[in-house]
Amino acid sequence: MRRELYRAIANLLDLGKSGILMTALIEKDGCLETYKALLDDGCLTLEDEVWRPFWEQAAAALPQGALPCMADVDGVCVFFEQVSPHQQLVICGGGHIAKPLAEIGALRDFDVTVIDDRPEFANRERFPTAREVVCAPFEQALDAMERSDEMYYVIVTNGHLHDRGCLQRVLDHGRFAYCGMIGSRKKVSVVMEQMERSGYARELLDRVYAPIGLRIGAQTPAEIAVCIAAQLIQVRSGRAGDGFDRAALDALAQGVPMMLATVVSKRVSAPRAVGAKLLTDGERLFGTIGGGAGEAQVMALTREVLDSGAARLVECDMTNQDAGKAGMVCGGVTTVLLEPIQ
């Protein structure tokens, strides 16, 4: 039945939709077993119908915070993660910065949406690489969008009032991986103070990258687009959301025996975020959990995990000293779930 589950995930992503993959970790007779379910718009795809009452309970108890995360459901440890096709980059404003940023975003595998209320700045000829170009009032367009935890918002409109209106809409919905707003430090400070007085929590405002972009001395619109894109990549690399490689999903759906490695927790400055995945049959390799000694440790267990047919949790300890010896800039400790997919 697991083959059908991965086929359902592939079909979901082909439709451009997101879902929640839930993995239960259960100790049985000294061995670790995993059971999975996919939640899509309230509908469950299960490996075993016997588990339906439990998965319905788990779906009802879906954590409200950011995913991925581990949570207890009726005494069972469950790992919740979102599976999404591509991260979506929403650029509010179709001006001189948006044009090169949309091109870079598409090159970096974002699904790009550009919003502007001016027809001359919101058209397919201006943004040929964007998935969608919306010519509508900013607030209206944002309200009409489906939201997910993998949304990246860049606010670069042609006016301060539009900037603030877009920011309010993004924060009101609350679900995003990244939100950045252009502006001088003085302008940003004024806007943030006004919004805090309006009732927005400081913790939420602190999630906004403003002034936007990495400080690399950018001057021209193209250079500013580069510094924004660099920040998007920086944030994305520190998050989960790599998800499943499409070719790997095809192999799983065909029943090819593989070992799936998923980072389920990390401490200190580990190189990959929770949710990062690696899939291997011992020869082919899809994805990465950080490379180096930690990944080599996991890869060395492939045959053992496949032969035993049992899942296991492995701690990959890359302390700063070990990382330095391996030529890495960061260390840390990751806990990795290894699952045989037979």
CSV table of C-alpha atoms in Angstrom, one decimal:
chain,number,residue,atom,x,y,z
A,1,MET,CA,0.0,0.0,0.0
A,2,ARG,CA,2.9,2.3,0.5
A,3,ARG,CA,3.5,2.4,-3.2
A,4,GLU,CA,-0.1,3.8,-3.6
A,5,LEU,CA,0.7,6.4,-1.0
A,6,TYR,CA,3.7,7.7,-2.9
A,7,ARG,CA,1.7,7.6,-6.1
A,8,ALA,CA,-0.9,9.8,-4.4
A,9,ILE,CA,1.8,12.3,-3.4
A,10,ALA,CA,3.1,12.4,-7.0
A,11,ASN,CA,-0.4,13.0,-8.3
A,12,LEU,CA,-0.9,15.8,-5.7
A,13,LEU,CA,2.2,17.6,-6.7
A,14,ASP,CA,1.4,17.2,-10.4
A,15,LEU,CA,-1.8,19.1,-9.7
A,16,GLY,CA,0.2,21.9,-8.1
A,17,LYS,CA,-1.4,21.2,-4.7
A,18,SER,CA,0.1,20.8,-1.2
A,19,GLY,CA,-0.8,18.2,1.4
A,20,ILE,CA,0.3,17.0,4.9
A,21,LEU,CA,2.3,13.8,5.2
A,22,MET,CA,2.0,12.2,8.6
A,23,THR,CA,4.4,9.5,9.9
A,24,ALA,CA,3.7,7.6,13.1
A,25,LEU,CA,6.8,6.1,14.9
A,26,ILE,CA,6.0,3.1,16.9
A,27,GLU,CA,8.3,0.8,19.0
A,28,LYS,CA,7.2,-2.8,18.6
A,29,ASP,CA,9.1,-5.8,20.0
A,30,GLY,CA,12.3,-3.7,20.2
A,31,CYS,CA,12.0,-2.5,16.6
A,32,LEU,CA,10.9,0.8,15.2
A,33,GLU,CA,8.0,0.7,12.7
A,34,THR,CA,6.6,3.6,10.7
A,35,TYR,CA,3.1,4.1,9.4
A,36,LYS,CA,2.1,6.9,7.0
A,37,ALA,CA,-0.9,8.9,5.8
A,38,LEU,CA,-1.4,11.8,3.4
A,39,LEU,CA,-3.9,14.5,4.3
A,40,ASP,CA,-5.2,16.5,1.2
A,41,ASP,CA,-8.0,19.0,1.7
A,42,GLY,CA,-9.5,16.9,4.5
A,43,CYS,CA,-9.2,13.6,2.6
A,44,LEU,CA,-6.9,10.9,3.9
A,45,THR,CA,-4.9,8.4,1.8
A,46,LEU,CA,-3.9,5.5,4.0
A,47,GLU,CA,-1.5,2.6,3.9
A,48,ASP,CA,-4.0,0.5,6.0
A,49,GLU,CA,-7.7,1.2,6.7
A,50,VAL,CA,-7.2,-0.3,10.2
A,51,TRP,CA,-5.4,3.0,11.0
A,52,ARG,CA,-8.2,5.3,9.9
A,53,PRO,CA,-9.6,6.2,13.4
A,54,PHE,CA,-6.0,7.1,14.5
A,55,TRP,CA,-5.3,9.2,11.4
A,56,GLU,CA,-8.6,11.0,11.7
A,57,GLN,CA,-7.6,11.9,15.3
A,58,ALA,CA,-4.1,13.0,14.1
A,59,ALA,CA,-5.6,15.2,11.4
A,60,ALA,CA,-7.9,16.8,13.9
A,61,ALA,CA,-4.9,17.5,16.2
A,62,LEU,CA,-2.7,18.9,13.4
A,63,PRO,CA,-0.3,21.3,15.1
A,64,GLN,CA,-1.1,25.0,14.5
A,65,GLY,CA,2.6,26.1,14.3
A,66,ALA,CA,5.0,25.9,11.4
A,67,LEU,CA,5.7,22.6,9.9
A,68,PRO,CA,7.5,20.2,9.9
A,69,CYS,CA,7.3,19.2,13.6
A,70,MET,CA,7.0,16.2,15.8
A,71,ALA,CA,3.9,15.9,18.1
A,72,ASP,CA,2.2,13.4,20.4
A,73,VAL,CA,-1.1,12.0,19.2
A,74,ASP,CA,-2.7,9.7,21.8
A,75,GLY,CA,0.7,8.6,23.1
A,76,VAL,CA,2.1,8.0,19.6
A,77,CYS,CA,5.0,10.2,18.2
A,78,VAL,CA,3.9,11.6,14.8
A,79,PHE,CA,6.1,13.6,12.4
A,80,PHE,CA,4.0,16.1,10.4
A,81,GLU,CA,5.4,17.7,7.3
A,82,GLN,CA,4.0,19.6,4.3
A,83,VAL,CA,4.6,18.3,0.8
A,84,SER,CA,4.5,21.0,-1.8
A,85,PRO,CA,5.3,21.2,-5.5
A,86,HIS,CA,7.5,24.3,-5.5
A,87,GLN,CA,8.0,27.2,-3.2
A,88,GLN,CA,5.9,30.1,-4.5
A,89,LEU,CA,7.5,33.6,-4.8
A,90,VAL,CA,4.9,36.4,-4.8
A,91,ILE,CA,6.3,39.7,-5.9
A,92,CYS,CA,4.1,42.6,-5.0
A,93,GLY,CA,5.0,45.3,-7.5
A,94,GLY,CA,5.9,45.0,-11.2
A,95,GLY,CA,8.6,47.7,-11.3
A,96,HIS,CA,12.3,47.8,-12.2
A,97,ILE,CA,13.4,45.5,-9.4
A,98,ALA,CA,10.6,43.0,-10.0
A,99,LYS,CA,11.6,42.3,-13.6
A,100,PRO,CA,15.0,40.8,-12.9
A,101,LEU,CA,13.9,39.3,-9.6
A,102,ALA,CA,11.1,37.3,-11.4
A,103,GLU,CA,13.7,36.0,-13.8
A,104,ILE,CA,16.1,35.0,-11.0
A,105,GLY,CA,13.3,33.4,-9.0
A,106,ALA,CA,12.2,31.3,-12.0
A,107,LEU,CA,15.8,30.2,-12.5
A,108,ARG,CA,16.0,29.1,-8.8
A,109,ASP,CA,12.8,27.0,-9.2
A,110,PHE,CA,10.3,29.2,-7.5
A,111,ASP,CA,6.8,29.4,-8.9
A,112,VAL,CA,6.7,33.2,-9.5
A,113,THR,CA,3.5,35.3,-9.2
A,114,VAL,CA,3.7,39.1,-9.9
A,115,ILE,CA,1.0,41.4,-8.7
A,116,ASP,CA,0.5,45.1,-9.8
A,117,ASP,CA,-2.5,47.2,-10.3
A,118,ARG,CA,-1.0,49.0,-13.4
A,119,PRO,CA,-1.6,47.1,-16.7
A,120,GLU,CA,1.7,48.4,-18.2
A,121,PHE,CA,3.6,46.8,-15.3
A,122,ALA,CA,1.5,43.6,-15.0
A,123,ASN,CA,1.5,41.7,-18.3
A,124,ARG,CA,2.9,38.5,-19.7
A,125,GLU,CA,5.3,40.4,-22.1
A,126,ARG,CA,7.0,42.0,-19.2
A,127,PHE,CA,7.2,38.8,-17.1
A,128,PRO,CA,7.5,35.8,-19.5
A,129,THR,CA,9.0,33.5,-16.9
A,130,ALA,CA,6.4,34.1,-14.2
A,131,ARG,CA,3.8,31.4,-13.6
A,132,GLU,CA,1.1,34.0,-13.1
A,133,VAL,CA,0.8,37.7,-13.6
A,134,VAL,CA,-2.1,39.4,-11.8
A,135,CYS,CA,-3.3,42.9,-12.7
A,136,ALA,CA,-5.5,43.8,-9.8
A,137,PRO,CA,-5.5,45.9,-6.6
A,138,PHE,CA,-2.8,44.4,-4.3
A,139,GLU,CA,-5.0,43.7,-1.3
A,140,GLN,CA,-7.6,42.1,-3.5
A,141,ALA,CA,-5.1,39.9,-5.3
A,142,LEU,CA,-3.5,38.8,-2.0
A,143,ASP,CA,-6.8,38.0,-0.4
A,144,ALA,CA,-7.7,35.7,-3.4
A,145,MET,CA,-4.5,33.6,-3.1
A,146,GLU,CA,-4.3,30.2,-1.5
A,147,ARG,CA,-1.8,30.2,1.4
A,148,SER,CA,0.8,27.8,2.5
A,149,ASP,CA,3.8,27.7,4.8
A,150,GLU,CA,6.1,27.8,1.6
A,151,MET,CA,5.0,31.3,0.4
A,152,TYR,CA,7.8,33.8,-0.1
A,153,TYR,CA,6.6,37.4,-0.4
A,154,VAL,CA,8.6,40.3,-1.7
A,155,ILE,CA,7.0,43.7,-1.3
A,156,VAL,CA,8.4,46.3,-3.8
A,157,THR,CA,5.4,48.3,-4.8
A,158,ASN,CA,5.4,51.9,-6.2
A,159,GLY,CA,4.2,53.5,-3.0
A,160,HIS,CA,4.5,53.4,0.8
A,161,LEU,CA,0.7,52.9,1.3
A,162,HIS,CA,0.7,49.9,-1.1
A,163,ASP,CA,3.7,48.5,0.8
A,164,ARG,CA,2.0,48.7,4.1
A,165,GLY,CA,-1.3,47.4,2.7
A,166,CYS,CA,0.5,44.3,1.3
A,167,LEU,CA,2.4,43.7,4.5
A,168,GLN,CA,-0.9,43.9,6.5
A,169,ARG,CA,-2.5,41.3,4.2
A,170,VAL,CA,0.5,38.9,4.5
A,171,LEU,CA,0.7,39.2,8.3
A,172,ASP,CA,-3.1,38.9,8.7
A,173,HIS,CA,-3.0,35.5,7.0
A,174,GLY,CA,0.2,34.5,9.0
A,175,ARG,CA,1.4,31.6,6.9
A,176,PHE,CA,4.6,32.3,5.1
A,177,ALA,CA,8.2,31.2,4.9
A,178,TYR,CA,9.5,34.7,4.0
A,179,CYS,CA,8.3,38.2,3.9
A,180,GLY,CA,10.5,41.1,2.9
A,181,MET,CA,9.7,44.8,2.3
A,182,ILE,CA,11.8,47.4,0.5
A,183,GLY,CA,12.5,50.8,2.1
A,184,SER,CA,15.0,52.8,4.1
A,185,ARG,CA,15.6,52.0,7.7
A,186,LYS,CA,13.7,55.1,8.7
A,187,LYS,CA,10.7,54.3,6.6
A,188,VAL,CA,10.7,50.7,7.8
A,189,SER,CA,10.9,51.8,11.4
A,190,VAL,CA,8.0,54.2,11.1
A,191,VAL,CA,5.8,51.5,9.4
A,192,MET,CA,6.7,48.9,12.1
A,193,GLU,CA,5.9,51.3,14.9
A,194,GLN,CA,2.5,52.2,13.3
A,195,MET,CA,1.6,48.5,12.9
A,196,GLU,CA,2.6,47.6,16.4
A,197,ARG,CA,0.4,50.4,17.7
A,198,SER,CA,-2.4,49.0,15.5
A,199,GLY,CA,-2.1,45.7,17.4
A,200,TYR,CA,0.4,43.6,15.4
A,201,ALA,CA,2.6,41.5,17.8
A,202,ARG,CA,6.3,42.4,17.8
A,203,GLU,CA,7.1,38.7,17.4
A,204,LEU,CA,5.2,38.7,14.1
A,205,LEU,CA,6.7,42.0,12.9
A,206,ASP,CA,10.2,40.6,13.7
A,207,ARG,CA,9.7,37.9,11.1
A,208,VAL,CA,9.7,40.6,8.3
A,209,TYR,CA,12.9,41.2,6.5
A,210,ALA,CA,13.1,44.9,6.3
A,211,PRO,CA,15.0,46.6,4.8
A,212,ILE,CA,15.0,43.7,2.4
A,213,GLY,CA,17.9,41.8,0.9
A,214,LEU,CA,21.5,41.0,1.9
A,215,ARG,CA,23.8,43.9,2.4
A,216,ILE,CA,26.2,43.6,-0.6
A,217,GLY,CA,26.3,47.3,-1.6
A,218,ALA,CA,23.7,46.9,-4.3
A,219,GLN,CA,22.8,50.1,-6.2
A,220,THR,CA,21.0,49.3,-9.5
A,221,PRO,CA,17.6,47.5,-9.8
A,222,ALA,CA,19.4,44.4,-11.1
A,223,GLU,CA,21.8,44.4,-8.2
A,224,ILE,CA,19.0,44.9,-5.7
A,225,ALA,CA,17.2,42.0,-7.2
A,226,VAL,CA,20.3,39.9,-6.8
A,227,CYS,CA,20.6,40.8,-3.1
A,228,ILE,CA,16.9,40.0,-2.5
A,229,ALA,CA,17.3,36.7,-4.4
A,230,ALA,CA,20.3,35.8,-2.3
A,231,GLN,CA,18.3,36.4,0.9
A,232,LEU,CA,15.5,34.2,-0.5
A,233,ILE,CA,18.0,31.4,-1.1
A,234,GLN,CA,19.5,31.9,2.3
A,235,VAL,CA,16.1,31.5,4.0
A,236,ARG,CA,15.1,28.6,1.9
A,237,SER,CA,18.3,26.7,2.5
A,238,GLY,CA,17.7,27.0,6.3
A,239,ARG,CA,14.1,25.6,6.0
A,240,ALA,CA,12.6,22.3,5.1
A,241,GLY,CA,10.6,22.1,1.9
A,242,ASP,CA,13.1,20.2,-0.2
A,243,GLY,CA,10.4,17.5,-0.1
A,244,PHE,CA,10.5,14.6,-2.6
A,245,ASP,CA,12.6,14.6,-5.7
A,246,ARG,CA,10.1,14.0,-8.6
A,247,ALA,CA,12.3,11.2,-10.1
A,248,ALA,CA,12.5,9.6,-6.6
A,249,LEU,CA,8.7,9.7,-6.3
A,250,ASP,CA,8.4,7.9,-9.6
A,251,ALA,CA,10.8,5.2,-8.4
A,252,LEU,CA,8.9,4.8,-5.1
A,253,ALA,CA,5.6,4.6,-7.0
A,254,GLN,CA,7.0,1.8,-9.2
A,255,GLY,CA,8.0,-0.2,-6.1
A,256,VAL,CA,11.8,0.2,-6.3
A,257,PRO,CA,13.2,-0.8,-2.9
A,258,MET,CA,14.9,2.3,-1.4
A,259,MET,CA,15.9,3.8,1.9
A,260,LEU,CA,14.3,7.1,2.8
A,261,ALA,CA,16.3,9.3,5.2
A,262,THR,CA,14.5,12.3,6.8
A,263,VAL,CA,15.9,14.9,9.2
A,264,VAL,CA,13.3,14.9,12.0
A,265,SER,CA,15.2,17.2,14.5
A,266,LYS,CA,18.4,19.2,14.6
A,267,ARG,CA,20.5,21.0,17.2
A,268,VAL,CA,23.0,23.8,16.9
A,269,SER,CA,24.1,24.8,13.3
A,270,ALA,CA,23.4,21.7,11.4
A,271,PRO,CA,23.7,22.1,7.6
A,272,ARG,CA,20.2,21.1,6.6
A,273,ALA,CA,16.7,21.9,8.0
A,274,VAL,CA,14.2,19.6,9.6
A,275,GLY,CA,12.3,17.8,6.8
A,276,ALA,CA,15.4,17.5,4.5
A,277,LYS,CA,15.3,14.2,2.6
A,278,LEU,CA,17.7,11.7,1.0
A,279,LEU,CA,16.5,8.7,-0.9
A,280,THR,CA,18.8,5.9,-2.1
A,281,ASP,CA,18.8,2.4,-3.4
A,282,GLY,CA,22.5,2.0,-2.6
A,283,GLU,CA,23.6,3.3,-6.0
A,284,ARG,CA,21.3,6.1,-7.1
A,285,LEU,CA,21.0,9.1,-4.7
A,286,PHE,CA,18.2,11.7,-4.7
A,287,GLY,CA,18.4,14.7,-2.4
A,288,THR,CA,20.7,15.4,0.5
A,289,ILE,CA,20.6,15.7,4.2
A,290,GLY,CA,23.8,17.9,4.4
A,291,GLY,CA,26.6,15.9,2.8
A,292,GLY,CA,29.9,15.3,4.6
A,293,ALA,CA,30.4,12.8,7.4
A,294,GLY,CA,26.8,12.8,8.6
A,295,GLU,CA,25.4,11.9,5.2
A,296,ALA,CA,28.2,9.3,4.7
A,297,GLN,CA,27.1,7.7,8.1
A,298,VAL,CA,23.6,7.4,6.8
A,299,MET,CA,24.5,6.1,3.4
A,300,ALA,CA,26.6,3.3,5.0
A,301,LEU,CA,23.5,2.0,6.7
A,302,THR,CA,21.5,1.6,3.4
A,303,ARG,CA,22.0,-2.1,2.9
A,304,GLU,CA,21.5,-2.9,6.6
A,305,VAL,CA,18.2,-1.0,6.7
A,306,LEU,CA,16.9,-2.5,3.5
A,307,ASP,CA,17.9,-6.1,4.6
A,308,SER,CA,16.4,-5.8,8.0
A,309,GLY,CA,13.1,-4.2,6.8
A,310,ALA,CA,13.1,-2.1,10.0
A,311,ALA,CA,13.1,1.7,10.5
A,312,ARG,CA,15.6,3.3,12.9
A,313,LEU,CA,16.5,6.7,14.3
A,314,VAL,CA,20.2,7.7,13.8
A,315,GLU,CA,22.0,10.6,15.4
A,316,CYS,CA,24.5,12.3,13.2
A,317,ASP,CA,26.9,14.3,15.4
A,318,MET,CA,28.9,16.9,13.5
A,319,THR,CA,30.4,19.0,16.3
A,320,ASN,CA,32.3,22.1,15.3
A,321,GLN,CA,35.6,20.3,15.7
A,322,ASP,CA,34.4,17.4,13.5
A,323,ALA,CA,33.0,19.8,11.0
A,324,GLY,CA,36.3,21.7,10.8
A,325,LYS,CA,38.2,18.5,10.1
A,326,ALA,CA,35.7,17.7,7.3
A,327,GLY,CA,36.1,21.1,5.8
A,328,MET,CA,32.6,22.2,6.7
A,329,VAL,CA,31.6,25.6,8.0
A,330,CYS,CA,29.0,24.3,10.4
A,331,GLY,CA,28.5,21.4,12.7
A,332,GLY,CA,25.6,20.5,14.9
A,333,VAL,CA,23.6,17.3,15.6
A,334,THR,CA,20.8,15.9,13.5
A,335,THR,CA,18.4,13.1,14.2
A,336,VAL,CA,17.6,11.2,11.0
A,337,LEU,CA,14.7,8.7,10.5
A,338,LEU,CA,15.8,5.9,8.2
A,339,GLU,CA,12.9,3.9,6.6
A,340,PRO,CA,13.0,0.9,4.3
A,341,ILE,CA,10.6,1.5,1.4
A,342,GLN,CA,10.0,-2.0,0.0
